[in-house]
PDB file of C-alpha atoms in Angstrom:
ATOM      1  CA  UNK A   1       0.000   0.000   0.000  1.00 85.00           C
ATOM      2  CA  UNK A   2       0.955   3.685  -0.678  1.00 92.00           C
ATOM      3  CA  UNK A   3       2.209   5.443   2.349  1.00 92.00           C
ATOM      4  CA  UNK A   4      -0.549   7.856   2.153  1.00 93.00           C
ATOM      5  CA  UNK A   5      -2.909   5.034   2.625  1.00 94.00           C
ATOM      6  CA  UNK A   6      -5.688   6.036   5.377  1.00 92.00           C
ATOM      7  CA  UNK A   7      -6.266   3.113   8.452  1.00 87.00           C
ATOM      8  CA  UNK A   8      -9.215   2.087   7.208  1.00 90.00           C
ATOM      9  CA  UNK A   9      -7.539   1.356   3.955  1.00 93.00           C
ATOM     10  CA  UNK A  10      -5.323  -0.912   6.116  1.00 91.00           C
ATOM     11  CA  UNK A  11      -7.977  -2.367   7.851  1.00 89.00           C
ATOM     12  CA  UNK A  12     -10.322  -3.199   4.904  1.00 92.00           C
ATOM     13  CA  UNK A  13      -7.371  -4.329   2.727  1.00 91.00           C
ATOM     14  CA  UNK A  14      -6.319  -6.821   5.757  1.00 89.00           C
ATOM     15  CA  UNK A  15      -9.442  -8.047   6.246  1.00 89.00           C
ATOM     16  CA  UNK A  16     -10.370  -8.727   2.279  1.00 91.00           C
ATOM     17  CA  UNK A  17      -6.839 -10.441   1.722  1.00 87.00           C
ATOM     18  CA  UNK A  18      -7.060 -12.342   5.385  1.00 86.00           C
ATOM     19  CA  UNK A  19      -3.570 -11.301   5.921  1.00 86.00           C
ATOM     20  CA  UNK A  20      -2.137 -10.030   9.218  1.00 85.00           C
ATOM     21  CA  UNK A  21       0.046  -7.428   7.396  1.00 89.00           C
ATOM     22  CA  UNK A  22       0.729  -5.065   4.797  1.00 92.00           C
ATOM     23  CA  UNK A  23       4.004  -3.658   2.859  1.00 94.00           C
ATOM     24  CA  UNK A  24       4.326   0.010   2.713  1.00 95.00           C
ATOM     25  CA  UNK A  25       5.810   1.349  -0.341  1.00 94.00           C
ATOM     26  CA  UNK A  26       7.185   4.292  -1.889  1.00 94.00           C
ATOM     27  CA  UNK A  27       6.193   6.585  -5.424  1.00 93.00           C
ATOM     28  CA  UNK A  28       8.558   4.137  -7.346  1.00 94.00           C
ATOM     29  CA  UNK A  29       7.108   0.965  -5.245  1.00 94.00           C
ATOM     30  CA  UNK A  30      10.363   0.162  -2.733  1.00 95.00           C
ATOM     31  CA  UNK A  31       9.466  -1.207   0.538  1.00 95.00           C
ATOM     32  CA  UNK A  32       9.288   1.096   3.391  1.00 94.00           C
ATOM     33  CA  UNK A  33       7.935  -0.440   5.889  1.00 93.00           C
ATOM     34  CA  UNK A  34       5.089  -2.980   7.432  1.00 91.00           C
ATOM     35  CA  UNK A  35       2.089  -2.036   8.985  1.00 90.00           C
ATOM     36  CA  UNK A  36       0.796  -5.268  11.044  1.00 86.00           C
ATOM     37  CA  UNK A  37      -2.218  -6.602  13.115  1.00 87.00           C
ATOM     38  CA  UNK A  38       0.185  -5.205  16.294  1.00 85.00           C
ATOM     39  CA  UNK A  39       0.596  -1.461  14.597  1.00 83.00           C
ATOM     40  CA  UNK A  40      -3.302  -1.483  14.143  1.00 82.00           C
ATOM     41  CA  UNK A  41      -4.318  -2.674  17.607  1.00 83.00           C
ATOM     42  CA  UNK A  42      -2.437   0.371  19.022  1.00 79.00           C
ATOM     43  CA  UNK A  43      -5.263   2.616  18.136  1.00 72.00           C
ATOM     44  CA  UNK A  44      -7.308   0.898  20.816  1.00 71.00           C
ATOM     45  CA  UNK A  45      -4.733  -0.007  23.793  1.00 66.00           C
ATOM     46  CA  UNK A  46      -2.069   2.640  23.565  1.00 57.00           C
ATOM     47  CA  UNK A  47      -2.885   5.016  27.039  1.00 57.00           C
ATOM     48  CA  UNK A  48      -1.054   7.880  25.691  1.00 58.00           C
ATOM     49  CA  UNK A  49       2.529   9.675  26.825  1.00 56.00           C
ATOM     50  CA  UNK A  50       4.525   8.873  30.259  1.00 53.00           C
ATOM     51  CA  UNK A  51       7.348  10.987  31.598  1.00 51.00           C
ATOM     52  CA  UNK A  52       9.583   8.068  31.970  1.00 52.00           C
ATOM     53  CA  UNK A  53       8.793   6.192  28.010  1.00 61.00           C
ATOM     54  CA  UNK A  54      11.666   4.918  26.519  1.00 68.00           C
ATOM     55  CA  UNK A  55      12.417   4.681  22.494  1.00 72.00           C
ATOM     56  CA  UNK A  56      10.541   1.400  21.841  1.00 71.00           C
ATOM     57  CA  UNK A  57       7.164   3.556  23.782  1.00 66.00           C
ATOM     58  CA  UNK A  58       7.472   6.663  22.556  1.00 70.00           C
ATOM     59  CA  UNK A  59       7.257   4.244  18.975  1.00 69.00           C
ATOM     60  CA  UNK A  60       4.303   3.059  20.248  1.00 73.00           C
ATOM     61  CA  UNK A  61       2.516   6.158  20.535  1.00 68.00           C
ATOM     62  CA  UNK A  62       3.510   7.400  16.996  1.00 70.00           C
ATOM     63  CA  UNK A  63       2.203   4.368  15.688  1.00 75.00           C
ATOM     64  CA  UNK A  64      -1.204   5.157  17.629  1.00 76.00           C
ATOM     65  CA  UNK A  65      -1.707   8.524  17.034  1.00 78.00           C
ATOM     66  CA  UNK A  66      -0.925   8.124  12.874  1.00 83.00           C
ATOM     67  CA  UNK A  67      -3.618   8.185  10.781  1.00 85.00           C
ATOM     68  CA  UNK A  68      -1.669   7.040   7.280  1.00 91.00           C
ATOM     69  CA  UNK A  69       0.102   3.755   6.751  1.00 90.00           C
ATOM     70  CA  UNK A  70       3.247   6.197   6.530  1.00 90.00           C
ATOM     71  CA  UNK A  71       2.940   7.042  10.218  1.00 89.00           C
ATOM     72  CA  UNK A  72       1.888   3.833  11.749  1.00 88.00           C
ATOM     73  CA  UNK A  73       4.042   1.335   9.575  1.00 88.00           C
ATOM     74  CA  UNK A  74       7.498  -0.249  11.281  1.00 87.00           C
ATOM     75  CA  UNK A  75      10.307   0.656   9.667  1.00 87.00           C
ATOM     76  CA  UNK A  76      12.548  -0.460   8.136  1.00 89.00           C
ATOM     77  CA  UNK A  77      11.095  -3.372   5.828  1.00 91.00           C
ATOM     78  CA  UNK A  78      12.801  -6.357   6.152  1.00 92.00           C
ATOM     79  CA  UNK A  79      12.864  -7.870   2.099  1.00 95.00           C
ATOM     80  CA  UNK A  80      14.166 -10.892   0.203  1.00 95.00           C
ATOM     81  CA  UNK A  81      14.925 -11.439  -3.021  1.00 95.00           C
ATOM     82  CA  UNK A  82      13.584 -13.816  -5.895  1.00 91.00           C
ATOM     83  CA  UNK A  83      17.093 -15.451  -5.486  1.00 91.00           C
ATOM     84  CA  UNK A  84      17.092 -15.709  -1.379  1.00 91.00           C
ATOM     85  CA  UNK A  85      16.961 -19.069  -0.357  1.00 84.00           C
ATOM     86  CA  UNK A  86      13.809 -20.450   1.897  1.00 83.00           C
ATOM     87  CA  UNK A  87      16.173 -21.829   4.505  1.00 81.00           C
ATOM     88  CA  UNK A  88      17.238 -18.076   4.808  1.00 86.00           C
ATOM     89  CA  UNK A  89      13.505 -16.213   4.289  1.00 88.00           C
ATOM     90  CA  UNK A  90      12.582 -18.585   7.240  1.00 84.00           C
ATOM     91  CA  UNK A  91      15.155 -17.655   9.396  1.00 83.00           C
ATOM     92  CA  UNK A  92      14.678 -13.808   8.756  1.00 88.00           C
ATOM     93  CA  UNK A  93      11.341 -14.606   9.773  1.00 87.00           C
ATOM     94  CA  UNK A  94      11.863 -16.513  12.406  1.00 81.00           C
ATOM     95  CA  UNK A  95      14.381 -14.008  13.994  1.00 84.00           C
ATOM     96  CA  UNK A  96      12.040 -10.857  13.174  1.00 85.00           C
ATOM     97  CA  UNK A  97       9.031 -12.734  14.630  1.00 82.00           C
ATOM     98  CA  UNK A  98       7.570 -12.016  11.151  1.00 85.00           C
ATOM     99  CA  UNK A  99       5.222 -13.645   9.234  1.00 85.00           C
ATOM    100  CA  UNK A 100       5.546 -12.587   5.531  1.00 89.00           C
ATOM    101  CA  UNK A 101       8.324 -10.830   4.071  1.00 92.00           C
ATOM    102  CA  UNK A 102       8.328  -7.876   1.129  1.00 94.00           C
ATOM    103  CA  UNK A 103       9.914 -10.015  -2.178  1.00 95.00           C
ATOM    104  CA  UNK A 104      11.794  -7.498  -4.026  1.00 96.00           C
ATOM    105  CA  UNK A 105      13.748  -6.482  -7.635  1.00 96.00           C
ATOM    106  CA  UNK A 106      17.745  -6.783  -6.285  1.00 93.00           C
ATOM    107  CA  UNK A 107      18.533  -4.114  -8.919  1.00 94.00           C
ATOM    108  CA  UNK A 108      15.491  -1.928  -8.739  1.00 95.00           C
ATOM    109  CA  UNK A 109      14.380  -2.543  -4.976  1.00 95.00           C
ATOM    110  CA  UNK A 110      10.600  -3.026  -6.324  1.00 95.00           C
ATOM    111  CA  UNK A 111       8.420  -4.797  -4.776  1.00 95.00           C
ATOM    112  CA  UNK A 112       7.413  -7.580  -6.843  1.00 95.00           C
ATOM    113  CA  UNK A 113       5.142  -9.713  -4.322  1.00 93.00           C
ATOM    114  CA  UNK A 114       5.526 -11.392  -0.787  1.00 91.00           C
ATOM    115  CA  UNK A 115       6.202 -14.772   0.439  1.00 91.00           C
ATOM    116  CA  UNK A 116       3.957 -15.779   3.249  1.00 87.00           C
ATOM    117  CA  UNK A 117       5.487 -17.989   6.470  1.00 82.00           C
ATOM    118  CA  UNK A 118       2.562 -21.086   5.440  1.00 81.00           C
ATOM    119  CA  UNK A 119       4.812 -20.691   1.452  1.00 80.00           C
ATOM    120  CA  UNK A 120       8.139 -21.495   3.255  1.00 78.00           C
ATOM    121  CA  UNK A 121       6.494 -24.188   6.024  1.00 73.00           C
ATOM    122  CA  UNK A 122       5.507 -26.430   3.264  1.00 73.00           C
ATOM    123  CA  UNK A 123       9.096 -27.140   2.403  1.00 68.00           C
ATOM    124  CA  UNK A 124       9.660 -27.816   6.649  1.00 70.00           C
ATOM    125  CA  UNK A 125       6.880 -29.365   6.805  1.00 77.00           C
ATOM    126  CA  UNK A 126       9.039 -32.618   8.272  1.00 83.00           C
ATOM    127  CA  UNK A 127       7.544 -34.397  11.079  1.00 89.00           C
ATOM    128  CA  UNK A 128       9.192 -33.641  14.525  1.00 91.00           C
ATOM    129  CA  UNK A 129      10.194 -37.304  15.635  1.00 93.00           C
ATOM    130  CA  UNK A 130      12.253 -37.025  12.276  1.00 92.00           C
ATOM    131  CA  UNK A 131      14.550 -34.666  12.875  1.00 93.00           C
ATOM    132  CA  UNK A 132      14.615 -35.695  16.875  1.00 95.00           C
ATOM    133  CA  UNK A 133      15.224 -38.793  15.261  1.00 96.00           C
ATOM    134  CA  UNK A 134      18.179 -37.060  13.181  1.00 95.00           C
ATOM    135  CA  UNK A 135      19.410 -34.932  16.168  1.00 96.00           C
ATOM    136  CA  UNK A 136      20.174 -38.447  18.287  1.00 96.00           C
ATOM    137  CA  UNK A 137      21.918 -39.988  15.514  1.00 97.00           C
ATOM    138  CA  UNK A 138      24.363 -36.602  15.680  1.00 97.00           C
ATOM    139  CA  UNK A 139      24.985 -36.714  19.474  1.00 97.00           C
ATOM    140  CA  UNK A 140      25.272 -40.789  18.871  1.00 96.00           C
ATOM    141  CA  UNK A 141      28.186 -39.742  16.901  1.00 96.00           C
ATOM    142  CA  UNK A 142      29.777 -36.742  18.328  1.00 96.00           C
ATOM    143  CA  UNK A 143      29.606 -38.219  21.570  1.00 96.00           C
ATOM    144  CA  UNK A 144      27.285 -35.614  22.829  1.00 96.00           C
ATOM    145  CA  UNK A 145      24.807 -36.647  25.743  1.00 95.00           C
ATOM    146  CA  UNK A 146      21.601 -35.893  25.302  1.00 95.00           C
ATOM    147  CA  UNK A 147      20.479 -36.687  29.164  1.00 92.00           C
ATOM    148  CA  UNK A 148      21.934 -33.592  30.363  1.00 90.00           C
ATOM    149  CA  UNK A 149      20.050 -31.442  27.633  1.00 94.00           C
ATOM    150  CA  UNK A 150      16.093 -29.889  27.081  1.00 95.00           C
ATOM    151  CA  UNK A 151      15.362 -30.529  23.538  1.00 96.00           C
ATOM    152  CA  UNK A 152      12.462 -29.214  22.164  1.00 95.00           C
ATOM    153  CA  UNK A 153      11.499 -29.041  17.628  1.00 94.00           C
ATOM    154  CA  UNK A 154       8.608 -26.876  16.854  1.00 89.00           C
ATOM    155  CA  UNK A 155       8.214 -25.868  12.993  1.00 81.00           C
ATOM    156  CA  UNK A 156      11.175 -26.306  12.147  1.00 86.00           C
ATOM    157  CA  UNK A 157      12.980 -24.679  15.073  1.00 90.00           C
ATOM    158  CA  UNK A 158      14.948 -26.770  17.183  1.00 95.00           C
ATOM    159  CA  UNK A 159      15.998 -25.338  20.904  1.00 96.00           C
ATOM    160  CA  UNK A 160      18.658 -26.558  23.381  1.00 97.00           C
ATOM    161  CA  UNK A 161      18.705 -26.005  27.229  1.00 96.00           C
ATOM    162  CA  UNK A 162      21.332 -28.048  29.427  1.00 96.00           C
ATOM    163  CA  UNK A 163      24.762 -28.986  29.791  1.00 95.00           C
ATOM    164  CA  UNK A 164      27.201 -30.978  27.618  1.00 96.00           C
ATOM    165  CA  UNK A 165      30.505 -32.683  29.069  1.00 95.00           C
ATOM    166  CA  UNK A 166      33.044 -31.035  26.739  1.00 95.00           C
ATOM    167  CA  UNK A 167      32.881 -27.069  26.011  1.00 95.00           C
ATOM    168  CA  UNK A 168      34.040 -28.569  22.278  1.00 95.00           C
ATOM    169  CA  UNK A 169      31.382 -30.290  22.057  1.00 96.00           C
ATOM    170  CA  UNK A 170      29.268 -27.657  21.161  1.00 96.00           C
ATOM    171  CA  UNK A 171      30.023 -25.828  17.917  1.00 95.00           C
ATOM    172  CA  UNK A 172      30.052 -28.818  15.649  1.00 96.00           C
ATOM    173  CA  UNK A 173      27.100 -30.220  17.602  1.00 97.00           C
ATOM    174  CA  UNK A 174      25.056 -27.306  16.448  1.00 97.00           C
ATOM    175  CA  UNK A 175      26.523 -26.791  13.098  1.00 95.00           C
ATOM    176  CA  UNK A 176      25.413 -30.235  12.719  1.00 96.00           C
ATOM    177  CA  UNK A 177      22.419 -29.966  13.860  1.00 96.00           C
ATOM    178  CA  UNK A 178      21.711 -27.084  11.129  1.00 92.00           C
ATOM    179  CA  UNK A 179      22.533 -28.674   8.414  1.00 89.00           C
ATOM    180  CA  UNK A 180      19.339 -31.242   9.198  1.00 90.00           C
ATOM    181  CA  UNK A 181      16.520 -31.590   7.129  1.00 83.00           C
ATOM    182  CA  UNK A 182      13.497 -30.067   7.979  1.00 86.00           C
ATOM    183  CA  UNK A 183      15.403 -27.519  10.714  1.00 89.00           C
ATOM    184  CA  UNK A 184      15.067 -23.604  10.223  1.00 85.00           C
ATOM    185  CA  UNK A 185      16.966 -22.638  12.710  1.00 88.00           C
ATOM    186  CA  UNK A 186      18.643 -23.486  16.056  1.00 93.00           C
ATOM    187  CA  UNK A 187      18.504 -21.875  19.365  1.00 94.00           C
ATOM    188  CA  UNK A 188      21.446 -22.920  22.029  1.00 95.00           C
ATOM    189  CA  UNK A 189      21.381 -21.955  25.350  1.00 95.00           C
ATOM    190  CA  UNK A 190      24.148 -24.402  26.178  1.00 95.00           C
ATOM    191  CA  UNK A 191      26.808 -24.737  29.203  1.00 95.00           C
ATOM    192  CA  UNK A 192      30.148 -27.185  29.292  1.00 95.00           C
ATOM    193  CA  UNK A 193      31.471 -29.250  32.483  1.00 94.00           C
ATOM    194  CA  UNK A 194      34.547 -29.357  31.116  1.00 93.00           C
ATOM    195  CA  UNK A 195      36.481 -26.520  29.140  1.00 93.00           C
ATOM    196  CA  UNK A 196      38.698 -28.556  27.425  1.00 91.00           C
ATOM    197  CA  UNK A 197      39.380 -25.414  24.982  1.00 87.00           C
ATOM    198  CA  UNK A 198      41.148 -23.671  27.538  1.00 80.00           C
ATOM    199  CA  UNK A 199      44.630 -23.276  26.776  1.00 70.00           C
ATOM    200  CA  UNK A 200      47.497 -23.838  29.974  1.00 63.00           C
ATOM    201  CA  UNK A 201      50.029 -21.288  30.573  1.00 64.00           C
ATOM    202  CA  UNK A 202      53.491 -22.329  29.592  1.00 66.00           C
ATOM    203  CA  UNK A 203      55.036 -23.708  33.203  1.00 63.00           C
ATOM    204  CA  UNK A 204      58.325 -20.956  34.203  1.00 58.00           C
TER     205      UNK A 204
END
């Protein structure tokens, strides 16, 4: 939508297109920005200015008090490209918290359409116990010990809370673990027992 768009342009064009957001774009139709669900619901929770706001409030209430998709949209959009790979596009919306993503014109920057999150999940669309399956094969052979370790796979996200014996264990564990089928991205929250990467100093 144009950045002069009004919000109840946004709201109607939502609603006819069941999406939960729209791109913003320029006179020569570059991304700008994304107005979503969150940006609109503003207009009815936002409780106005406090004296002690910070940048991410003081956001908030510019988003509420605009009245064109210009003023309410977040900024900046986040696009791919036609040659971005879905492995990537997921991840950029997994780590934005983002569910569609601005597909643009690398030489032009023009929008020329959007890929949705439900587009990309059909290609991760591998059953959990598969890649759990996948992910004890990996500690099987790194040596890796699952026992100490929370694993959880959710769409294609795989998370990690615990402890592993060696501290280098861990990198190629994970960079394994990536490389999986079906896995968009990995979050670690891992400890060691044992820092076997740590590096003596030469006895006097």
């Amino acid at each position: 939508m144009r950045m002069d768009a009004s919000f109840a342009d946004l709201v109607q064009t939502m609603r006819r297109f069941k999406v939960g957001a729209v791109t913003v774009i320029d006179a020569d139709r570059r991304p700008v920005g994304v107005v979503s669900e969150d940006d609109i619901l503003l207009k009815e929770i936002d409780t106005g200015h406090g004296m002690f706001d910070g940048p991410r409030r003081r956001d908030e209430h510019r988003k509420a008090a605009g009245a064109t998709a210009g003023e309410i949209m977040t900024r900046p959009a986040i696009t791919v490209t036609g040659g971005t790979g879905v492995r990537d596009a997921a991840r950029l919306m997994h780590r934005n918290r983002v569910k569609q993503l601005p597909v643009i014109d690398p030489v032009t920057g023009r929008i020329l359409g959007t890929v949705h999150q439900s587009d990309l999940l059909r290609v991760f669309d591998r059953p959990a116990g598969e890649i759990r399956a996948d992910i004890e094969e990996i500690a099987r052979r790194l040596d890796v010990d699952l026992t100490g370790l929370t694993t959880t796979v959710d769409a294609g996200v795989v998370a990690f809370k615990g402890f592993v014996r060696n501290r280098s264990q861990i990198r190629p564990f994970l960079h394994a673990v990536r490389r999986v089928e079906g896995v968009i991205e990995v979050d670690a929250d891992l400890g060691f027992v044992v820092d076997d990467l740590l590096v003596a100093p030469p006895l006097l």
